[in-house]
Amino acid sequence: MKSGQGQTEAQGMKVAVTGASGAMGRAVVSDLVGRGVPVVAVARSPGGAAAGVTPLAHDLLGVGDLTATFREQGVTHLIHAAWITDHGTYWHAAENRDWQAATLRLAEQFDAAGGESFCFVGSCAEYSWDTGLLVEDVTPEEPATLYGQCKAATSRGLLAAGLSCRVSVGRVFHPFGPDETAHRVTSLVVNALLAGEAFHLRSADVYRDLCSTRSVARCLVDLCLSAKAEGVVNIGSGRPVHLGRFLARELGAELGGERLVTWDRQDVDDPANPRVLIPMVRRLEAICPAAEYTAEDVAGFVAALSARRQG
């Protein structure tokens, strides 16, 4: 089985993935299957079983206990990607508190079942955004949203819970991929261009850490499977990319619509949309290669949205 840095023995290993029907969860499951690792895909509606994947229908916000199931299935590792992601509402939704409590319960159940490694999919929203470069254990954890506050409180709770299993938190920055919600700016731009429409952005004169969900998923899997990975680890490339130019010159160029994408100039820094938001990724690079996106990721993303549009 290939990992980010060489070979890892897969024998006796089984990974549960929560949120397996979501954009990130699907990418994580795909990465694990590609490595030959058996997967238990946990979701409210996990769908049909692919080769090497055992679907498990379960509502993590319900009252059911997965301890016995984890033990019976022989689950050794868990990547927790499930959380509220409803676009436009998740930043301040009260349900974030429910997910905070559910995540801590899930970790306790996994630990009680004898699990080895619990990886929580965190977010760059757990940090204060007052500085452009975000560094683990240095940048203040002073989130501006309820989503970020609950994610950060969950990260702290997991690391302070005294669990026997290894605990890691992968703080994800700005991924894009074929299974993302149609309301994300990357999908909005591509769908507009597919319709031959111009697209003007008010807040794209900023620098972000853009990565493919494929690459982020690979990092999360390496983080979970690595025996030396514990604590908070930023998941990104560490490379600033101008959002407007990416949307126009890379996504737009795939569709011949580069000139159809425009944006307003941002002269004053907006605390809710800072000009620069980039992670330090030295901890990640000690475990595996940093996240990225390639020309193939861009082409595949555009092709997937085009195919979806055509039905």
PDB file of C-alpha atoms in Angstrom:
ATOM      1  CA  MET A   1       0.000   0.000   0.000  1.00  0.00           C
ATOM      2  CA  LYS A   2       1.424   3.351  -1.010  1.00  0.00           C
ATOM      3  CA  SER A   3       1.293   6.261   1.410  1.00  0.00           C
ATOM      4  CA  GLY A   4       2.641   9.788   1.109  1.00  0.00           C
ATOM      5  CA  GLN A   5       6.176   8.643   1.943  1.00  0.00           C
ATOM      6  CA  GLY A   6       6.729   5.044   1.000  1.00  0.00           C
ATOM      7  CA  GLN A   7       5.084   1.789   2.014  1.00  0.00           C
ATOM      8  CA  THR A   8       2.779   1.109   4.936  1.00  0.00           C
ATOM      9  CA  GLU A   9       1.562  -2.350   5.906  1.00  0.00           C
ATOM     10  CA  ALA A  10      -2.242  -2.570   5.430  1.00  0.00           C
ATOM     11  CA  GLN A  11      -2.722  -6.036   6.891  1.00  0.00           C
ATOM     12  CA  GLY A  12      -5.094  -6.014   9.852  1.00  0.00           C
ATOM     13  CA  MET A  13      -6.052  -2.377   9.261  1.00  0.00           C
ATOM     14  CA  LYS A  14      -9.623  -1.165   8.713  1.00  0.00           C
ATOM     15  CA  VAL A  15     -10.634   2.502   8.561  1.00  0.00           C
ATOM     16  CA  ALA A  16     -14.051   3.925   9.380  1.00  0.00           C
ATOM     17  CA  VAL A  17     -14.898   7.160   7.551  1.00  0.00           C
ATOM     18  CA  THR A  18     -17.775   9.301   8.808  1.00  0.00           C
ATOM     19  CA  GLY A  19     -19.495  11.700   6.461  1.00  0.00           C
ATOM     20  CA  ALA A  20     -18.643   9.172   3.748  1.00  0.00           C
ATOM     21  CA  SER A  21     -21.328  10.496   1.400  1.00  0.00           C
ATOM     22  CA  GLY A  22     -19.988  14.078   1.513  1.00  0.00           C
ATOM     23  CA  ALA A  23     -17.427  15.686  -0.768  1.00  0.00           C
ATOM     24  CA  MET A  24     -14.440  15.177   1.539  1.00  0.00           C
ATOM     25  CA  GLY A  25     -15.634  11.824   2.857  1.00  0.00           C
ATOM     26  CA  ARG A  26     -15.950  10.417  -0.660  1.00  0.00           C
ATOM     27  CA  ALA A  27     -12.439  11.545  -1.513  1.00  0.00           C
ATOM     28  CA  VAL A  28     -11.082   9.949   1.672  1.00  0.00           C
ATOM     29  CA  VAL A  29     -12.864   6.658   0.936  1.00  0.00           C
ATOM     30  CA  SER A  30     -11.509   6.701  -2.631  1.00  0.00           C
ATOM     31  CA  ASP A  31      -7.960   7.271  -1.405  1.00  0.00           C
ATOM     32  CA  LEU A  32      -8.184   4.409   1.078  1.00  0.00           C
ATOM     33  CA  VAL A  33      -9.644   2.028  -1.502  1.00  0.00           C
ATOM     34  CA  GLY A  34      -6.806   2.977  -3.849  1.00  0.00           C
ATOM     35  CA  ARG A  35      -4.340   1.908  -1.165  1.00  0.00           C
ATOM     36  CA  GLY A  36      -6.107  -1.412  -0.635  1.00  0.00           C
ATOM     37  CA  VAL A  37      -7.313  -0.516   2.880  1.00  0.00           C
ATOM     38  CA  PRO A  38     -10.730  -1.916   3.902  1.00  0.00           C
ATOM     39  CA  VAL A  39     -13.232   0.845   4.702  1.00  0.00           C
ATOM     40  CA  VAL A  40     -16.388   1.151   6.781  1.00  0.00           C
ATOM     41  CA  ALA A  41     -18.298   4.070   5.225  1.00  0.00           C
ATOM     42  CA  VAL A  42     -20.495   5.724   7.868  1.00  0.00           C
ATOM     43  CA  ALA A  43     -23.299   8.064   6.746  1.00  0.00           C
ATOM     44  CA  ARG A  44     -27.012   8.594   7.210  1.00  0.00           C
ATOM     45  CA  SER A  45     -27.452   7.244   3.680  1.00  0.00           C
ATOM     46  CA  PRO A  46     -24.170   5.607   2.658  1.00  0.00           C
ATOM     47  CA  GLY A  47     -25.447   4.238  -0.663  1.00  0.00           C
ATOM     48  CA  GLY A  48     -24.303   1.022  -2.298  1.00  0.00           C
ATOM     49  CA  ALA A  49     -21.138  -0.838  -1.398  1.00  0.00           C
ATOM     50  CA  ALA A  50     -18.083  -0.548  -3.624  1.00  0.00           C
ATOM     51  CA  ALA A  51     -15.328  -3.136  -3.589  1.00  0.00           C
ATOM     52  CA  GLY A  52     -13.522  -2.995  -0.267  1.00  0.00           C
ATOM     53  CA  VAL A  53     -16.167  -0.747   1.321  1.00  0.00           C
ATOM     54  CA  THR A  54     -18.721  -1.767   3.953  1.00  0.00           C
ATOM     55  CA  PRO A  55     -21.585   0.753   4.163  1.00  0.00           C
ATOM     56  CA  LEU A  56     -22.898   1.592   7.629  1.00  0.00           C
ATOM     57  CA  ALA A  57     -26.101   3.628   7.877  1.00  0.00           C
ATOM     58  CA  HIS A  58     -25.945   5.620  11.092  1.00  0.00           C
ATOM     59  CA  ASP A  59     -27.031   9.050  12.318  1.00  0.00           C
ATOM     60  CA  LEU A  60     -24.222  10.367  14.490  1.00  0.00           C
ATOM     61  CA  LEU A  61     -26.563  12.929  16.040  1.00  0.00           C
ATOM     62  CA  GLY A  62     -28.826  10.131  17.256  1.00  0.00           C
ATOM     63  CA  VAL A  63     -28.587   8.034  20.395  1.00  0.00           C
ATOM     64  CA  GLY A  64     -27.020   4.889  18.950  1.00  0.00           C
ATOM     65  CA  ASP A  65     -23.676   3.624  20.266  1.00  0.00           C
ATOM     66  CA  LEU A  66     -21.112   2.364  17.745  1.00  0.00           C
ATOM     67  CA  THR A  67     -18.730   0.757  20.249  1.00  0.00           C
ATOM     68  CA  ALA A  68     -19.878  -2.802  19.583  1.00  0.00           C
ATOM     69  CA  THR A  69     -20.045  -2.197  15.830  1.00  0.00           C
ATOM     70  CA  PHE A  70     -16.500  -0.869  15.694  1.00  0.00           C
ATOM     71  CA  ARG A  71     -15.288  -3.852  17.691  1.00  0.00           C
ATOM     72  CA  GLU A  72     -17.188  -6.390  15.570  1.00  0.00           C
ATOM     73  CA  GLN A  73     -16.039  -4.793  12.312  1.00  0.00           C
ATOM     74  CA  GLY A  74     -12.422  -4.701  13.495  1.00  0.00           C
ATOM     75  CA  VAL A  75     -12.107  -0.940  12.929  1.00  0.00           C
ATOM     76  CA  THR A  76      -8.593   0.206  13.820  1.00  0.00           C
ATOM     77  CA  HIS A  77      -8.578   3.788  12.485  1.00  0.00           C
ATOM     78  CA  LEU A  78     -11.242   6.455  12.086  1.00  0.00           C
ATOM     79  CA  ILE A  79     -11.371   9.624   9.958  1.00  0.00           C
ATOM     80  CA  HIS A  80     -14.211  11.852  11.135  1.00  0.00           C
ATOM     81  CA  ALA A  81     -15.301  14.036   8.214  1.00  0.00           C
ATOM     82  CA  ALA A  82     -18.967  14.411   9.195  1.00  0.00           C
ATOM     83  CA  TRP A  83     -20.234  17.850  10.271  1.00  0.00           C
ATOM     84  CA  ILE A  84     -22.895  20.329   9.248  1.00  0.00           C
ATOM     85  CA  THR A  85     -21.991  21.737   5.806  1.00  0.00           C
ATOM     86  CA  ASP A  86     -25.223  23.391   4.613  1.00  0.00           C
ATOM     87  CA  HIS A  87     -23.924  26.269   2.519  1.00  0.00           C
ATOM     88  CA  GLY A  88     -24.840  29.724   3.726  1.00  0.00           C
ATOM     89  CA  THR A  89     -26.085  28.554   7.143  1.00  0.00           C
ATOM     90  CA  TYR A  90     -23.360  26.383   8.652  1.00  0.00           C
ATOM     91  CA  TRP A  91     -21.260  29.325   9.854  1.00  0.00           C
ATOM     92  CA  HIS A  92     -23.782  30.234  12.563  1.00  0.00           C
ATOM     93  CA  ALA A  93     -26.111  27.211  12.812  1.00  0.00           C
ATOM     94  CA  ALA A  94     -26.939  25.960  16.326  1.00  0.00           C
ATOM     95  CA  GLU A  95     -26.416  22.419  14.994  1.00  0.00           C
ATOM     96  CA  ASN A  96     -22.656  23.017  15.261  1.00  0.00           C
ATOM     97  CA  ARG A  97     -23.028  22.470  19.017  1.00  0.00           C
ATOM     98  CA  ASP A  98     -24.730  19.131  18.359  1.00  0.00           C
ATOM     99  CA  TRP A  99     -21.808  18.049  16.180  1.00  0.00           C
ATOM    100  CA  GLN A 100     -19.337  19.084  18.863  1.00  0.00           C
ATOM    101  CA  ALA A 101     -21.032  16.815  21.412  1.00  0.00           C
ATOM    102  CA  ALA A 102     -21.511  14.007  18.887  1.00  0.00           C
ATOM    103  CA  THR A 103     -17.839  14.050  17.908  1.00  0.00           C
ATOM    104  CA  LEU A 104     -16.648  13.675  21.489  1.00  0.00           C
ATOM    105  CA  ARG A 105     -19.107  10.795  22.000  1.00  0.00           C
ATOM    106  CA  LEU A 106     -17.884   9.132  18.821  1.00  0.00           C
ATOM    107  CA  ALA A 107     -14.244   9.377  19.910  1.00  0.00           C
ATOM    108  CA  GLU A 108     -15.075   7.824  23.275  1.00  0.00           C
ATOM    109  CA  GLN A 109     -16.918   4.944  21.581  1.00  0.00           C
ATOM    110  CA  PHE A 110     -14.063   4.355  19.159  1.00  0.00           C
ATOM    111  CA  ASP A 111     -11.563   4.396  22.019  1.00  0.00           C
ATOM    112  CA  ALA A 112     -13.678   1.980  24.057  1.00  0.00           C
ATOM    113  CA  ALA A 113     -13.697  -0.373  21.064  1.00  0.00           C
ATOM    114  CA  GLY A 114      -9.890  -0.487  21.110  1.00  0.00           C
ATOM    115  CA  GLY A 115      -9.297   1.870  18.173  1.00  0.00           C
ATOM    116  CA  GLU A 116      -5.738   2.973  17.426  1.00  0.00           C
ATOM    117  CA  SER A 117      -6.020   6.353  15.648  1.00  0.00           C
ATOM    118  CA  PHE A 118      -8.792   8.984  15.540  1.00  0.00           C
ATOM    119  CA  CYS A 119      -8.388  11.781  12.969  1.00  0.00           C
ATOM    120  CA  PHE A 120     -10.748  14.755  13.199  1.00  0.00           C
ATOM    121  CA  VAL A 121     -11.244  16.829  10.049  1.00  0.00           C
ATOM    122  CA  GLY A 122     -10.945  20.367  11.358  1.00  0.00           C
ATOM    123  CA  SER A 123     -10.963  23.741   9.628  1.00  0.00           C
ATOM    124  CA  CYS A 124      -8.941  26.899   9.137  1.00  0.00           C
ATOM    125  CA  ALA A 125     -11.990  28.619  10.684  1.00  0.00           C
ATOM    126  CA  GLU A 126     -10.703  27.449  14.088  1.00  0.00           C
ATOM    127  CA  TYR A 127      -8.074  30.210  14.016  1.00  0.00           C
ATOM    128  CA  SER A 128      -8.223  33.951  14.404  1.00  0.00           C
ATOM    129  CA  TRP A 129      -7.894  35.464  10.925  1.00  0.00           C
ATOM    130  CA  ASP A 130      -6.070  38.602  12.088  1.00  0.00           C
ATOM    131  CA  THR A 131      -2.772  37.360  10.655  1.00  0.00           C
ATOM    132  CA  GLY A 132      -2.210  36.080   7.129  1.00  0.00           C
ATOM    133  CA  LEU A 133      -0.033  33.074   8.035  1.00  0.00           C
ATOM    134  CA  LEU A 134      -1.726  30.576  10.340  1.00  0.00           C
ATOM    135  CA  VAL A 135       0.553  28.394  12.473  1.00  0.00           C
ATOM    136  CA  GLU A 136      -0.410  25.489  14.744  1.00  0.00           C
ATOM    137  CA  ASP A 137      -0.082  26.236  18.488  1.00  0.00           C
ATOM    138  CA  VAL A 138       0.984  29.829  17.660  1.00  0.00           C
ATOM    139  CA  THR A 139      -1.930  31.570  15.933  1.00  0.00           C
ATOM    140  CA  PRO A 140      -4.689  32.305  18.479  1.00  0.00           C
ATOM    141  CA  GLU A 141      -7.743  30.075  18.328  1.00  0.00           C
ATOM    142  CA  GLU A 142     -10.280  32.907  18.405  1.00  0.00           C
ATOM    143  CA  PRO A 143     -12.841  32.002  15.719  1.00  0.00           C
ATOM    144  CA  ALA A 144     -15.306  34.618  14.525  1.00  0.00           C
ATOM    145  CA  THR A 145     -18.105  32.123  13.785  1.00  0.00           C
ATOM    146  CA  LEU A 146     -20.019  29.505  15.770  1.00  0.00           C
ATOM    147  CA  TYR A 147     -18.821  26.908  13.281  1.00  0.00           C
ATOM    148  CA  GLY A 148     -15.185  27.765  14.004  1.00  0.00           C
ATOM    149  CA  GLN A 149     -15.793  28.017  17.748  1.00  0.00           C
ATOM    150  CA  CYS A 150     -17.371  24.558  17.908  1.00  0.00           C
ATOM    151  CA  LYS A 151     -14.703  23.016  15.685  1.00  0.00           C
ATOM    152  CA  ALA A 152     -11.957  24.521  17.856  1.00  0.00           C
ATOM    153  CA  ALA A 153     -13.651  23.433  21.079  1.00  0.00           C
ATOM    154  CA  THR A 154     -13.967  19.926  19.645  1.00  0.00           C
ATOM    155  CA  SER A 155     -10.270  19.846  18.727  1.00  0.00           C
ATOM    156  CA  ARG A 156      -9.300  20.922  22.240  1.00  0.00           C
ATOM    157  CA  GLY A 157     -11.735  18.461  23.796  1.00  0.00           C
ATOM    158  CA  LEU A 158     -10.403  15.534  21.784  1.00  0.00           C
ATOM    159  CA  LEU A 159      -6.792  16.332  22.614  1.00  0.00           C
ATOM    160  CA  ALA A 160      -7.557  16.796  26.323  1.00  0.00           C
ATOM    161  CA  ALA A 161      -9.855  13.792  26.717  1.00  0.00           C
ATOM    162  CA  GLY A 162      -7.117  11.391  27.808  1.00  0.00           C
ATOM    163  CA  LEU A 163      -8.062   8.807  25.185  1.00  0.00           C
ATOM    164  CA  SER A 164      -5.895   5.738  24.733  1.00  0.00           C
ATOM    165  CA  CYS A 165      -5.975   6.066  20.949  1.00  0.00           C
ATOM    166  CA  ARG A 166      -3.783   8.469  19.005  1.00  0.00           C
ATOM    167  CA  VAL A 167      -5.643  11.720  18.211  1.00  0.00           C
ATOM    168  CA  SER A 168      -4.890  14.076  15.329  1.00  0.00           C
ATOM    169  CA  VAL A 169      -6.688  17.127  13.966  1.00  0.00           C
ATOM    170  CA  GLY A 170      -6.256  17.964  10.288  1.00  0.00           C
ATOM    171  CA  ARG A 171      -7.148  21.639   9.829  1.00  0.00           C
ATOM    172  CA  VAL A 172      -8.241  21.861   6.203  1.00  0.00           C
ATOM    173  CA  PHE A 173      -7.914  25.110   4.244  1.00  0.00           C
ATOM    174  CA  HIS A 174      -9.499  25.672   0.811  1.00  0.00           C
ATOM    175  CA  PRO A 175     -10.200  22.511  -1.197  1.00  0.00           C
ATOM    176  CA  PHE A 176     -12.173  22.221  -4.419  1.00  0.00           C
ATOM    177  CA  GLY A 177     -13.399  19.054  -6.087  1.00  0.00           C
ATOM    178  CA  PRO A 178     -16.038  17.401  -8.237  1.00  0.00           C
ATOM    179  CA  ASP A 179     -18.366  16.444  -5.380  1.00  0.00           C
ATOM    180  CA  GLU A 180     -18.500  19.882  -3.738  1.00  0.00           C
ATOM    181  CA  THR A 181     -21.771  21.769  -3.270  1.00  0.00           C
ATOM    182  CA  ALA A 182     -22.890  23.801  -6.271  1.00  0.00           C
ATOM    183  CA  HIS A 183     -22.924  26.921  -4.052  1.00  0.00           C
ATOM    184  CA  ARG A 184     -19.145  27.084  -3.604  1.00  0.00           C
ATOM    185  CA  VAL A 185     -17.487  29.832  -5.605  1.00  0.00           C
ATOM    186  CA  THR A 186     -15.451  27.406  -7.712  1.00  0.00           C
ATOM    187  CA  SER A 187     -18.625  25.614  -8.837  1.00  0.00           C
ATOM    188  CA  LEU A 188     -20.549  28.855  -9.287  1.00  0.00           C
ATOM    189  CA  VAL A 189     -17.922  30.192 -11.674  1.00  0.00           C
ATOM    190  CA  VAL A 190     -17.649  27.000 -13.716  1.00  0.00           C
ATOM    191  CA  ASN A 191     -21.424  26.592 -13.999  1.00  0.00           C
ATOM    192  CA  ALA A 192     -21.802  30.212 -15.120  1.00  0.00           C
ATOM    193  CA  LEU A 193     -19.156  29.762 -17.796  1.00  0.00           C
ATOM    194  CA  LEU A 194     -20.728  26.497 -18.944  1.00  0.00           C
ATOM    195  CA  ALA A 195     -23.885  28.527 -19.510  1.00  0.00           C
ATOM    196  CA  GLY A 196     -21.899  31.159 -21.422  1.00  0.00           C
ATOM    197  CA  GLU A 197     -22.514  33.787 -18.746  1.00  0.00           C
ATOM    198  CA  ALA A 198     -20.141  36.364 -17.282  1.00  0.00           C
ATOM    199  CA  PHE A 199     -19.397  36.131 -13.568  1.00  0.00           C
ATOM    200  CA  HIS A 200     -18.399  39.082 -11.384  1.00  0.00           C
ATOM    201  CA  LEU A 201     -16.920  38.533  -7.915  1.00  0.00           C
ATOM    202  CA  ARG A 202     -16.954  41.102  -5.166  1.00  0.00           C
ATOM    203  CA  SER A 203     -14.445  39.383  -2.855  1.00  0.00           C
ATOM    204  CA  ALA A 204     -11.911  37.577  -5.027  1.00  0.00           C
ATOM    205  CA  ASP A 205      -8.982  39.997  -4.728  1.00  0.00           C
ATOM    206  CA  VAL A 206      -7.520  37.749  -2.023  1.00  0.00           C
ATOM    207  CA  TYR A 207      -4.895  35.051  -1.641  1.00  0.00           C
ATOM    208  CA  ARG A 208      -5.971  31.605  -0.496  1.00  0.00           C
ATOM    209  CA  ASP A 209      -4.453  28.145  -0.108  1.00  0.00           C
ATOM    210  CA  LEU A 210      -6.227  26.204  -2.856  1.00  0.00           C
ATOM    211  CA  CYS A 211      -5.970  22.400  -3.036  1.00  0.00           C
ATOM    212  CA  SER A 212      -7.893  19.572  -4.639  1.00  0.00           C
ATOM    213  CA  THR A 213     -10.082  17.424  -2.392  1.00  0.00           C
ATOM    214  CA  ARG A 214      -8.136  14.458  -3.794  1.00  0.00           C
ATOM    215  CA  SER A 215      -4.887  15.851  -2.401  1.00  0.00           C
ATOM    216  CA  VAL A 216      -6.410  16.915   0.925  1.00  0.00           C
ATOM    217  CA  ALA A 217      -7.913  13.439   1.338  1.00  0.00           C
ATOM    218  CA  ARG A 218      -4.497  11.889   0.726  1.00  0.00           C
ATOM    219  CA  CYS A 219      -3.042  14.083   3.490  1.00  0.00           C
ATOM    220  CA  LEU A 220      -5.834  13.195   5.919  1.00  0.00           C
ATOM    221  CA  VAL A 221      -5.293   9.481   5.297  1.00  0.00           C
ATOM    222  CA  ASP A 222      -1.536   9.830   5.788  1.00  0.00           C
ATOM    223  CA  LEU A 223      -2.190  11.792   8.982  1.00  0.00           C
ATOM    224  CA  CYS A 224      -4.486   9.098  10.347  1.00  0.00           C
ATOM    225  CA  LEU A 225      -2.242   6.175   9.389  1.00  0.00           C
ATOM    226  CA  SER A 226       1.086   7.695  10.453  1.00  0.00           C
ATOM    227  CA  ALA A 227       2.302   6.488  13.830  1.00  0.00           C
ATOM    228  CA  LYS A 228       4.117   9.811  14.410  1.00  0.00           C
ATOM    229  CA  ALA A 229       1.152  12.106  13.698  1.00  0.00           C
ATOM    230  CA  GLU A 230      -0.583  13.585  16.734  1.00  0.00           C
ATOM    231  CA  GLY A 231      -2.129  16.916  17.626  1.00  0.00           C
ATOM    232  CA  VAL A 232      -3.069  19.726  15.256  1.00  0.00           C
ATOM    233  CA  VAL A 233      -1.699  19.673  11.698  1.00  0.00           C
ATOM    234  CA  ASN A 234      -2.574  22.206   8.992  1.00  0.00           C
ATOM    235  CA  ILE A 235      -3.691  20.609   5.722  1.00  0.00           C
ATOM    236  CA  GLY A 236      -2.809  22.761   2.722  1.00  0.00           C
ATOM    237  CA  SER A 237      -0.045  23.630   0.304  1.00  0.00           C
ATOM    238  CA  GLY A 238       1.402  26.655   2.113  1.00  0.00           C
ATOM    239  CA  ARG A 239       1.321  28.441  -1.249  1.00  0.00           C
ATOM    240  CA  PRO A 240      -0.722  31.633  -1.727  1.00  0.00           C
ATOM    241  CA  VAL A 241      -2.896  31.653  -4.857  1.00  0.00           C
ATOM    242  CA  HIS A 242      -4.809  34.737  -5.985  1.00  0.00           C
ATOM    243  CA  LEU A 243      -8.420  33.601  -5.974  1.00  0.00           C
ATOM    244  CA  GLY A 244      -9.665  35.807  -8.803  1.00  0.00           C
ATOM    245  CA  ARG A 245      -6.820  34.908 -11.135  1.00  0.00           C
ATOM    246  CA  PHE A 246      -7.252  31.203 -10.337  1.00  0.00           C
ATOM    247  CA  LEU A 247     -10.963  31.359 -11.153  1.00  0.00           C
ATOM    248  CA  ALA A 248     -10.370  33.281 -14.377  1.00  0.00           C
ATOM    249  CA  ARG A 249      -7.064  32.020 -15.687  1.00  0.00           C
ATOM    250  CA  GLU A 250      -7.240  28.378 -14.644  1.00  0.00           C
ATOM    251  CA  LEU A 251     -10.888  27.403 -14.316  1.00  0.00           C
ATOM    252  CA  GLY A 252     -12.013  29.941 -16.923  1.00  0.00           C
ATOM    253  CA  ALA A 253      -9.293  29.007 -19.370  1.00  0.00           C
ATOM    254  CA  GLU A 254     -10.552  25.416 -19.401  1.00  0.00           C
ATOM    255  CA  LEU A 255     -13.799  26.732 -20.897  1.00  0.00           C
ATOM    256  CA  GLY A 256     -12.441  29.567 -23.010  1.00  0.00           C
ATOM    257  CA  GLY A 257     -14.090  32.060 -20.665  1.00  0.00           C
ATOM    258  CA  GLU A 258     -11.128  33.720 -18.983  1.00  0.00           C
ATOM    259  CA  ARG A 259     -12.348  37.222 -19.845  1.00  0.00           C
ATOM    260  CA  LEU A 260     -15.838  36.514 -18.513  1.00  0.00           C
ATOM    261  CA  VAL A 261     -14.613  36.345 -14.899  1.00  0.00           C
ATOM    262  CA  THR A 262     -14.015  39.715 -13.203  1.00  0.00           C
ATOM    263  CA  TRP A 263     -13.687  40.938  -9.642  1.00  0.00           C
ATOM    264  CA  ASP A 264     -13.610  44.084  -7.537  1.00  0.00           C
ATOM    265  CA  ARG A 265     -10.336  45.368  -6.180  1.00  0.00           C
ATOM    266  CA  GLN A 266     -10.033  45.057  -2.387  1.00  0.00           C
ATOM    267  CA  ASP A 267      -8.117  48.012  -0.979  1.00  0.00           C
ATOM    268  CA  VAL A 268      -9.199  47.630   2.665  1.00  0.00           C
ATOM    269  CA  ASP A 269      -8.696  44.391   4.580  1.00  0.00           C
ATOM    270  CA  ASP A 270     -12.004  42.831   5.622  1.00  0.00           C
ATOM    271  CA  PRO A 271     -11.789  40.834   8.899  1.00  0.00           C
ATOM    272  CA  ALA A 272     -14.361  38.391   7.556  1.00  0.00           C
ATOM    273  CA  ASN A 273     -12.507  38.060   4.245  1.00  0.00           C
ATOM    274  CA  PRO A 274      -8.815  38.852   4.874  1.00  0.00           C
ATOM    275  CA  ARG A 275      -6.561  39.514   1.930  1.00  0.00           C
ATOM    276  CA  VAL A 276      -4.203  36.651   2.843  1.00  0.00           C
ATOM    277  CA  LEU A 277      -5.100  33.377   4.581  1.00  0.00           C
ATOM    278  CA  ILE A 278      -2.357  30.753   4.282  1.00  0.00           C
ATOM    279  CA  PRO A 279      -1.203  27.894   6.565  1.00  0.00           C
ATOM    280  CA  MET A 280       2.257  27.003   7.714  1.00  0.00           C
ATOM    281  CA  VAL A 281       2.621  23.353   6.638  1.00  0.00           C
ATOM    282  CA  ARG A 282       5.932  22.252   8.177  1.00  0.00           C
ATOM    283  CA  ARG A 283       4.196  19.760  10.492  1.00  0.00           C
ATOM    284  CA  LEU A 284       2.370  18.249   7.524  1.00  0.00           C
ATOM    285  CA  GLU A 285       5.550  17.996   5.464  1.00  0.00           C
ATOM    286  CA  ALA A 286       7.186  16.011   8.285  1.00  0.00           C
ATOM    287  CA  ILE A 287       4.482  13.389   7.721  1.00  0.00           C
ATOM    288  CA  CYS A 288       3.741  13.505   3.996  1.00  0.00           C
ATOM    289  CA  PRO A 289       3.980  15.804   0.970  1.00  0.00           C
ATOM    290  CA  ALA A 290       1.842  18.933   1.320  1.00  0.00           C
ATOM    291  CA  ALA A 291      -1.536  19.212  -0.382  1.00  0.00           C
ATOM    292  CA  GLU A 292      -1.739  20.660  -3.897  1.00  0.00           C
ATOM    293  CA  TYR A 293      -3.767  20.908  -7.046  1.00  0.00           C
ATOM    294  CA  THR A 294      -2.615  19.954 -10.532  1.00  0.00           C
ATOM    295  CA  ALA A 295      -3.690  20.802 -14.063  1.00  0.00           C
ATOM    296  CA  GLU A 296      -5.361  17.402 -14.120  1.00  0.00           C
ATOM    297  CA  ASP A 297      -7.361  18.312 -11.001  1.00  0.00           C
ATOM    298  CA  VAL A 298      -8.575  21.518 -12.671  1.00  0.00           C
ATOM    299  CA  ALA A 299      -9.486  19.735 -15.909  1.00  0.00           C
ATOM    300  CA  GLY A 300     -11.210  16.920 -14.021  1.00  0.00           C
ATOM    301  CA  PHE A 301     -13.192  19.374 -11.912  1.00  0.00           C
ATOM    302  CA  VAL A 302     -14.467  21.243 -14.970  1.00  0.00           C
ATOM    303  CA  ALA A 303     -15.235  17.983 -16.791  1.00  0.00           C
ATOM    304  CA  ALA A 304     -17.200  16.615 -13.812  1.00  0.00           C
ATOM    305  CA  LEU A 305     -19.349  19.753 -13.540  1.00  0.00           C
ATOM    306  CA  SER A 306     -19.898  19.755 -17.296  1.00  0.00           C
ATOM    307  CA  ALA A 307     -21.030  16.110 -17.213  1.00  0.00           C
ATOM    308  CA  ARG A 308     -23.358  16.830 -14.291  1.00  0.00           C
ATOM    309  CA  ARG A 309     -24.891  19.759 -16.156  1.00  0.00           C
ATOM    310  CA  GLN A 310     -25.562  17.572 -19.171  1.00  0.00           C
ATOM    311  CA  GLY A 311     -27.368  15.085 -16.948  1.00  0.00           C
TER     312      GLY A 311
END
